[in-house]
């Protein structure tokens, strides 16, 4: 039903091979095995839960994959309007030959069985990548990930650092750090050394980014050596019960040190700003986090000034921060706009957020999209949603409103969709 | 001038009989008597005042209805661009046979006279409901409303609780409470008992919701019995001059108690979040309130977790909070998005707020619209504005962008417009 | 590529002679001399810098105008997507006969030379005004500007007051004030007298507004005579190192006094709310300011109530404040919406901000646009961008969605574009 112009722009964008610069895919188990890996995605469980399905039914450990899918199908009717549901149908049509537009009691079981047979193929993950027109995907690796057993050119490591910055008060995190680095963490000097070992390990294994997700209250600032020693002592002694001021000082200094390491190791530092964890603690797995949209990039002023050589691809959780993001990327050479994250990853929000970035930020400094997928099958439908919106925005704001040629619009879209991923993350 | 597709969607939505889930209509005097009841609506007086008409002219108690209309017509020219003005013209055309698109010195007087004759008909209110395709409207009842003398199936009671939560420091409010409940309020136990009497009275009389409007600074939390006793003692002694901490503690505990009663009596609790009262104290009647858009639903985290069985239909005053509302409704089973309130009740705002809710919130958890009307004649033009926007959004984001069938779009729109009002408020 | 309807609306708006109610033009040197005056605009230097060009290259004082343009052309490729770049091309096409859509190594030098010859004409500034269909432009004058040597009907003075309110702690500002007013500023009485002399000077010279840009944290309130005397003593003694509380008290009282003078001298007081200065101190000239979008007009509640006779044309830096601006203009008679400022002066933002103002604010209280230009050549492309968006919004929201006639839409657009500038600033 869209215009021919929009369809032509879309088709040209769809022909571009993708590099997905942020996912949570497990490279040792990248594709799905049954529909439960698809329907078990938190978007479906949390929406079904929100629509009335009890958590106990959804997370019952005693049931089989097939039973769980059957239950979810029963609870999923009320979410068939959502964009997330459209990804599900896209997957079923694209990969499994499904021909309907809704999954229900009449058709899910046959699909479950036939798709399970397909996914059992040893080459399934590569088949998904091929059919999705995807060259490689970035990972989200725990700091103690051995990064072994997979092709790091196809599954590109990224060092995720939330645990280091926000959870070092937990003994198990420190133990994992010591085990991974062979450094005993009793002083700041040692802790810093351990962090250095992690960067060495990750960059040696083709890591292309350091990444972290951050609550809206975070406002990092430099912390002196003396102060961090005191803070670390307190945290080593009292763990998560240490005084809030000590936990914060340690957190700020570790964060600052990560930026220093990114500078030294020439890694972009992905900041994903704005999430409050556990706002709804009785929600389903991964369906408990929300946010306070009152956050500003001014909180990162010191950081952005202190590290001019570090590239910060920044994602914001709420659309209300999008204009600040675009403005900061317009002024700071080291700020790059990065994708449309989580609660802002829906069409009407992407449409307006993307429209503003495209018109106000240098074309080289915009990473259009990442899938955030946990399973490979989701890369295609999510990117396809984005490509359609990108085509819509390019049609309206460039070809129609600004009289750009179709070629020029497609060239711009292609850079945002793919080229900037290569330049920002130095993919050769 | 709109497309045929959009017109077809609109026509089908327009054929749906409405239940209006929030108004300020007086069931004993529901329709208007002269144009002054229409033009005296605060939207016209405050906009005319803002455009330069002195309050003294507008609120002169010495003039007749007809003189007042004549004066307002003189001052209303500069607001003929506003959407509110379009409701006025819609009413004049729809109910009174007016054929122009502007009211001015040349035509208002004839319309005043002819419309007065129409409105004098004893069946006028029912006639307005019939012509508006409206089955019933929800009311906003003071807590001491006797709820007598009207058909509660047509005019559905709702318990409005602002006075209890925010104004119990005023002696007259406590006196009204004691008179209505026959409970002498000298202790927290008695106050709680009195509140229980109100819920008994309202639910016995077919009440379908408890409702409250809330300033942006409000962040409710539980208050212990000991603390509320101290607070109540102070408030009974010093009234509105009691220490701010006491007033707040009492306010929080009463609010919490309302939620408990909603749980017990199975009433949805409508939260209308974000208004600052009396920002412009020399403005016209009902034209003095504004807001600080820096508010977050995180302020309601404890409440939403504490009352999982209470449904909270939530309205937000500023569009900047709309994404949070949609996100909280997407995660919390007990949060329902509710209409487009007051300063956000204009087309361009509704269009983007509705578009996001439709794509991100389970279809069963969205109450599309309420009129907030003070007189029955306003239900039709306000809902009609909403239906046109809903048709526009369904056309663009569903039929065009997502290739939905027209039937599916209309079915979805109908649920949001009508079906969810029935299920949320248990209208049989 | 736009519709015929939109083009007709646009053409009619384009025929309206403009008065530009806010610029930074130097009336003694209003037009450009070479392309460096165009390409040296901070929008190009800061975007080129953001895209990777070192400041030292951009701001090298040792190079000629032509060399500088050559360098900027090398660095400007990555910003050819931005709306700011489109203004550049518009200027080159409109005034200098350029026929391409991008400036690059192959074509800039010929354009530099031919345009320099054109700009050398003695009547160039008037030629630019004529070709831009502009009658007059408002200036931004330092408080000690002699306002001499130019036609104040064509170049309309405005008193800019940032220095007085925020920088009186600097000795050089006080010296400039004493030099300009011949008043020795040793007490509050004297300081107030000096400010009065400024208003006398400006209004005698056809000034049409007082103006100030304000950081997001500012929340003005009245300050007593005693308090301001203490504050002034401290500031006279310690300058910018005076205690923050003294600096703030003095700042608030001066601001309040400006409003009193605006009342007395019947000048509108332009408030430009939201900028944080020097967020990126190593950025290029004028490319260092950003913002914290967490600001509310509730901070101006006392001011707006205290000065009912002063008109406040208000600009907000971030789009997130636009709904508040429209709501405050809808309620307060003395609030007027004013243009689309700086980081909000891009098409997708203007489109949604304008759409909301047009539907919610009395038609007499909206100043559609100002160029904020430093050189005359920028007035035309910026206003043209706005006119196109205005035509788009009038087409969509009025002629299509609300069935307005084309004539009515054009009449409304014309008032917003021109008429309200005359009435608000009393231009005869």
PDB file of C-alpha atoms in Angstrom, chain C residues 87-263:
ATOM      1  CA  UNK C  87      20.677  26.753   3.641  1.00  0.00           C
ATOM      2  CA  UNK C  88      24.171  27.098   2.219  1.00  0.00           C
ATOM      3  CA  UNK C  89      23.196  25.656  -1.125  1.00  0.00           C
ATOM      4  CA  UNK C  90      20.060  27.785  -1.170  1.00  0.00           C
ATOM      5  CA  UNK C  91      22.187  30.918  -0.667  1.00  0.00           C
ATOM      6  CA  UNK C  92      24.625  29.931  -3.392  1.00  0.00           C
ATOM      7  CA  UNK C  93      21.788  29.236  -5.811  1.00  0.00           C
ATOM      8  CA  UNK C  94      19.589  32.157  -4.835  1.00  0.00           C
ATOM      9  CA  UNK C  95      22.181  34.902  -4.741  1.00  0.00           C
ATOM     10  CA  UNK C  96      25.187  33.682  -6.687  1.00  0.00           C
ATOM     11  CA  UNK C  97      23.764  31.666  -9.552  1.00  0.00           C
ATOM     12  CA  UNK C  98      25.174  28.345  -8.354  1.00  0.00           C
ATOM     13  CA  UNK C  99      23.531  25.428 -10.112  1.00  0.00           C
ATOM     14  CA  UNK C 100      24.787  22.350  -8.273  1.00  0.00           C
ATOM     15  CA  UNK C 101      23.525  20.734  -5.110  1.00  0.00           C
ATOM     16  CA  UNK C 102      26.892  20.231  -3.424  1.00  0.00           C
ATOM     17  CA  UNK C 103      29.956  22.403  -3.001  1.00  0.00           C
ATOM     18  CA  UNK C 104      33.203  20.543  -3.533  1.00  0.00           C
ATOM     19  CA  UNK C 105      36.761  20.827  -4.745  1.00  0.00           C
ATOM     20  CA  UNK C 106      35.584  21.053  -8.337  1.00  0.00           C
ATOM     21  CA  UNK C 107      33.370  24.080  -8.032  1.00  0.00           C
ATOM     22  CA  UNK C 108      33.959  26.156  -4.920  1.00  0.00           C
ATOM     23  CA  UNK C 109      36.771  28.338  -6.203  1.00  0.00           C
ATOM     24  CA  UNK C 110      34.925  29.701  -9.198  1.00  0.00           C
ATOM     25  CA  UNK C 111      31.975  30.410  -6.952  1.00  0.00           C
ATOM     26  CA  UNK C 112      34.182  32.124  -4.406  1.00  0.00           C
ATOM     27  CA  UNK C 113      35.501  34.497  -7.026  1.00  0.00           C
ATOM     28  CA  UNK C 114      32.259  35.283  -8.803  1.00  0.00           C
ATOM     29  CA  UNK C 115      30.336  35.761  -5.565  1.00  0.00           C
ATOM     30  CA  UNK C 116      33.025  38.038  -4.162  1.00  0.00           C
ATOM     31  CA  UNK C 117      32.569  40.308  -7.133  1.00  0.00           C
ATOM     32  CA  UNK C 118      28.829  40.445  -6.559  1.00  0.00           C
ATOM     33  CA  UNK C 119      29.131  41.156  -2.854  1.00  0.00           C
ATOM     34  CA  UNK C 120      31.560  43.997  -3.509  1.00  0.00           C
ATOM     35  CA  UNK C 121      28.685  46.063  -4.850  1.00  0.00           C
ATOM     36  CA  UNK C 122      27.923  48.985  -2.530  1.00  0.00           C
ATOM     37  CA  UNK C 123      24.222  48.199  -2.594  1.00  0.00           C
ATOM     38  CA  UNK C 124      24.644  44.503  -1.801  1.00  0.00           C
ATOM     39  CA  UNK C 125      22.868  44.502   1.555  1.00  0.00           C
ATOM     40  CA  UNK C 126      19.834  46.259   0.146  1.00  0.00           C
ATOM     41  CA  UNK C 127      19.903  43.915  -2.814  1.00  0.00           C
ATOM     42  CA  UNK C 128      19.826  40.929  -0.466  1.00  0.00           C
ATOM     43  CA  UNK C 129      16.892  42.387   1.452  1.00  0.00           C
ATOM     44  CA  UNK C 130      15.043  43.072  -1.774  1.00  0.00           C
ATOM     45  CA  UNK C 131      15.627  39.626  -3.229  1.00  0.00           C
ATOM     46  CA  UNK C 132      14.718  38.080   0.120  1.00  0.00           C
ATOM     47  CA  UNK C 133      11.427  40.006   0.251  1.00  0.00           C
ATOM     48  CA  UNK C 134      12.417  41.383   3.652  1.00  0.00           C
ATOM     49  CA  UNK C 135      11.320  44.796   4.879  1.00  0.00           C
ATOM     50  CA  UNK C 136      13.298  44.971   8.114  1.00  0.00           C
ATOM     51  CA  UNK C 137      15.260  42.880  10.578  1.00  0.00           C
ATOM     52  CA  UNK C 138      15.546  43.120  14.338  1.00  0.00           C
ATOM     53  CA  UNK C 139      19.033  43.358  15.830  1.00  0.00           C
ATOM     54  CA  UNK C 140      20.654  42.052  18.999  1.00  0.00           C
ATOM     55  CA  UNK C 141      22.413  45.039  20.470  1.00  0.00           C
ATOM     56  CA  UNK C 142      24.826  45.066  23.358  1.00  0.00           C
ATOM     57  CA  UNK C 143      23.532  47.308  26.098  1.00  0.00           C
ATOM     58  CA  UNK C 144      26.277  49.839  25.323  1.00  0.00           C
ATOM     59  CA  UNK C 145      25.642  49.959  21.590  1.00  0.00           C
ATOM     60  CA  UNK C 146      25.509  53.630  20.443  1.00  0.00           C
ATOM     61  CA  UNK C 147      22.789  52.664  17.934  1.00  0.00           C
ATOM     62  CA  UNK C 148      24.195  55.190  15.512  1.00  0.00           C
ATOM     63  CA  UNK C 149      24.929  55.180  11.813  1.00  0.00           C
ATOM     64  CA  UNK C 150      22.060  53.091  10.494  1.00  0.00           C
ATOM     65  CA  UNK C 151      18.369  53.291   9.638  1.00  0.00           C
ATOM     66  CA  UNK C 152      16.558  51.978  12.725  1.00  0.00           C
ATOM     67  CA  UNK C 153      13.374  51.404  10.728  1.00  0.00           C
ATOM     68  CA  UNK C 154      15.205  48.870   8.576  1.00  0.00           C
ATOM     69  CA  UNK C 155      17.544  47.576  11.264  1.00  0.00           C
ATOM     70  CA  UNK C 156      15.421  47.616  14.393  1.00  0.00           C
ATOM     71  CA  UNK C 157      17.332  47.799  17.700  1.00  0.00           C
ATOM     72  CA  UNK C 158      16.733  45.308  20.528  1.00  0.00           C
ATOM     73  CA  UNK C 159      18.349  45.542  23.929  1.00  0.00           C
ATOM     74  CA  UNK C 160      20.186  42.318  24.760  1.00  0.00           C
ATOM     75  CA  UNK C 161      20.637  41.923  28.473  1.00  0.00           C
ATOM     76  CA  UNK C 162      22.565  38.700  29.156  1.00  0.00           C
ATOM     77  CA  UNK C 163      25.606  40.678  30.259  1.00  0.00           C
ATOM     78  CA  UNK C 164      23.626  42.677  32.799  1.00  0.00           C
ATOM     79  CA  UNK C 165      21.862  39.725  34.357  1.00  0.00           C
ATOM     80  CA  UNK C 166      24.594  37.103  34.266  1.00  0.00           C
ATOM     81  CA  UNK C 167      27.935  38.897  33.988  1.00  0.00           C
ATOM     82  CA  UNK C 168      27.807  41.983  36.167  1.00  0.00           C
ATOM     83  CA  UNK C 169      30.416  40.354  38.368  1.00  0.00           C
ATOM     84  CA  UNK C 170      32.965  41.050  35.640  1.00  0.00           C
ATOM     85  CA  UNK C 171      34.662  44.447  36.067  1.00  0.00           C
ATOM     86  CA  UNK C 172      34.669  45.083  32.313  1.00  0.00           C
ATOM     87  CA  UNK C 173      30.885  44.745  32.160  1.00  0.00           C
ATOM     88  CA  UNK C 174      30.443  47.269  34.954  1.00  0.00           C
ATOM     89  CA  UNK C 175      32.895  49.590  33.229  1.00  0.00           C
ATOM     90  CA  UNK C 176      30.980  49.309  29.970  1.00  0.00           C
ATOM     91  CA  UNK C 177      27.772  50.075  31.839  1.00  0.00           C
ATOM     92  CA  UNK C 178      29.245  53.130  33.527  1.00  0.00           C
ATOM     93  CA  UNK C 179      30.720  54.349  30.262  1.00  0.00           C
ATOM     94  CA  UNK C 180      27.453  53.921  28.411  1.00  0.00           C
ATOM     95  CA  UNK C 181      25.229  55.532  31.045  1.00  0.00           C
ATOM     96  CA  UNK C 182      27.532  58.035  32.749  1.00  0.00           C
ATOM     97  CA  UNK C 183      26.230  56.589  36.015  1.00  0.00           C
ATOM     98  CA  UNK C 184      28.705  55.397  38.616  1.00  0.00           C
ATOM     99  CA  UNK C 185      27.417  52.040  39.841  1.00  0.00           C
ATOM    100  CA  UNK C 186      28.186  51.849  43.561  1.00  0.00           C
ATOM    101  CA  UNK C 187      24.741  51.088  44.948  1.00  0.00           C
ATOM    102  CA  UNK C 188      21.556  49.382  43.871  1.00  0.00           C
ATOM    103  CA  UNK C 189      19.873  52.762  43.412  1.00  0.00           C
ATOM    104  CA  UNK C 190      22.596  53.752  41.003  1.00  0.00           C
ATOM    105  CA  UNK C 191      22.549  50.432  39.195  1.00  0.00           C
ATOM    106  CA  UNK C 192      18.811  50.720  38.736  1.00  0.00           C
ATOM    107  CA  UNK C 193      19.256  54.262  37.455  1.00  0.00           C
ATOM    108  CA  UNK C 194      21.848  53.062  34.959  1.00  0.00           C
ATOM    109  CA  UNK C 195      19.475  50.421  33.660  1.00  0.00           C
ATOM    110  CA  UNK C 196      16.849  53.102  33.239  1.00  0.00           C
ATOM    111  CA  UNK C 197      19.274  55.155  31.154  1.00  0.00           C
ATOM    112  CA  UNK C 198      19.741  52.154  28.851  1.00  0.00           C
ATOM    113  CA  UNK C 199      16.013  51.797  28.309  1.00  0.00           C
ATOM    114  CA  UNK C 200      15.703  55.498  27.628  1.00  0.00           C
ATOM    115  CA  UNK C 201      18.516  55.294  25.081  1.00  0.00           C
ATOM    116  CA  UNK C 202      17.140  52.232  23.373  1.00  0.00           C
ATOM    117  CA  UNK C 203      13.504  53.279  23.200  1.00  0.00           C
ATOM    118  CA  UNK C 204      14.516  56.696  21.936  1.00  0.00           C
ATOM    119  CA  UNK C 205      16.255  54.860  19.123  1.00  0.00           C
ATOM    120  CA  UNK C 206      13.251  52.794  18.038  1.00  0.00           C
ATOM    121  CA  UNK C 207      14.093  49.663  20.052  1.00  0.00           C
ATOM    122  CA  UNK C 208      11.267  47.190  19.812  1.00  0.00           C
ATOM    123  CA  UNK C 209      12.261  44.544  22.350  1.00  0.00           C
ATOM    124  CA  UNK C 210      14.380  43.684  25.324  1.00  0.00           C
ATOM    125  CA  UNK C 211      15.868  40.173  25.051  1.00  0.00           C
ATOM    126  CA  UNK C 212      17.831  37.633  27.042  1.00  0.00           C
ATOM    127  CA  UNK C 213      18.979  34.028  26.769  1.00  0.00           C
ATOM    128  CA  UNK C 214      18.718  32.006  29.944  1.00  0.00           C
ATOM    129  CA  UNK C 215      20.161  28.754  31.323  1.00  0.00           C
ATOM    130  CA  UNK C 216      17.745  25.936  32.250  1.00  0.00           C
ATOM    131  CA  UNK C 217      18.404  26.319  35.978  1.00  0.00           C
ATOM    132  CA  UNK C 218      17.212  29.937  36.137  1.00  0.00           C
ATOM    133  CA  UNK C 219      14.074  30.499  38.236  1.00  0.00           C
ATOM    134  CA  UNK C 220      13.637  34.215  38.790  1.00  0.00           C
ATOM    135  CA  UNK C 221      11.982  35.578  41.906  1.00  0.00           C
ATOM    136  CA  UNK C 222      11.654  38.981  43.547  1.00  0.00           C
ATOM    137  CA  UNK C 223      14.546  40.133  45.745  1.00  0.00           C
ATOM    138  CA  UNK C 224      14.182  42.814  48.414  1.00  0.00           C
ATOM    139  CA  UNK C 225      16.067  46.100  48.358  1.00  0.00           C
ATOM    140  CA  UNK C 226      18.053  45.120  51.428  1.00  0.00           C
ATOM    141  CA  UNK C 227      19.028  41.781  49.954  1.00  0.00           C
ATOM    142  CA  UNK C 228      20.129  43.227  46.644  1.00  0.00           C
ATOM    143  CA  UNK C 229      22.227  45.903  48.379  1.00  0.00           C
ATOM    144  CA  UNK C 230      24.092  43.182  50.274  1.00  0.00           C
ATOM    145  CA  UNK C 231      24.470  41.154  47.120  1.00  0.00           C
ATOM    146  CA  UNK C 232      25.720  44.082  45.070  1.00  0.00           C
ATOM    147  CA  UNK C 233      28.243  45.021  47.779  1.00  0.00           C
ATOM    148  CA  UNK C 234      29.617  41.490  47.686  1.00  0.00           C
ATOM    149  CA  UNK C 235      29.768  41.425  43.895  1.00  0.00           C
ATOM    150  CA  UNK C 236      31.453  44.835  43.702  1.00  0.00           C
ATOM    151  CA  UNK C 237      34.007  43.541  46.187  1.00  0.00           C
ATOM    152  CA  UNK C 238      34.624  39.992  44.944  1.00  0.00           C
ATOM    153  CA  UNK C 239      33.444  40.082  41.345  1.00  0.00           C
ATOM    154  CA  UNK C 240      32.716  36.693  39.800  1.00  0.00           C
ATOM    155  CA  UNK C 241      34.182  35.067  42.889  1.00  0.00           C
ATOM    156  CA  UNK C 242      31.428  36.412  45.114  1.00  0.00           C
ATOM    157  CA  UNK C 243      29.334  33.789  46.824  1.00  0.00           C
ATOM    158  CA  UNK C 244      26.902  32.043  44.516  1.00  0.00           C
ATOM    159  CA  UNK C 245      23.965  33.221  46.627  1.00  0.00           C
ATOM    160  CA  UNK C 246      24.966  36.854  46.118  1.00  0.00           C
ATOM    161  CA  UNK C 247      25.471  36.432  42.409  1.00  0.00           C
ATOM    162  CA  UNK C 248      22.068  34.791  42.147  1.00  0.00           C
ATOM    163  CA  UNK C 249      20.267  37.424  44.216  1.00  0.00           C
ATOM    164  CA  UNK C 250      21.761  40.210  42.117  1.00  0.00           C
ATOM    165  CA  UNK C 251      20.950  38.368  38.935  1.00  0.00           C
ATOM    166  CA  UNK C 252      17.330  37.836  39.970  1.00  0.00           C
ATOM    167  CA  UNK C 253      16.860  41.444  40.980  1.00  0.00           C
ATOM    168  CA  UNK C 254      18.348  42.814  37.769  1.00  0.00           C
ATOM    169  CA  UNK C 255      16.158  40.474  35.777  1.00  0.00           C
ATOM    170  CA  UNK C 256      13.105  41.625  37.727  1.00  0.00           C
ATOM    171  CA  UNK C 257      14.107  45.231  37.114  1.00  0.00           C
ATOM    172  CA  UNK C 258      14.337  44.607  33.386  1.00  0.00           C
ATOM    173  CA  UNK C 259      10.757  43.374  33.485  1.00  0.00           C
ATOM    174  CA  UNK C 260       9.741  46.520  35.359  1.00  0.00           C
ATOM    175  CA  UNK C 261      11.453  48.651  32.731  1.00  0.00           C
ATOM    176  CA  UNK C 262       9.733  46.708  29.965  1.00  0.00           C
ATOM    177  CA  UNK C 263       6.461  47.496  31.691  1.00  0.00           C
TER     178      UNK C 263
END
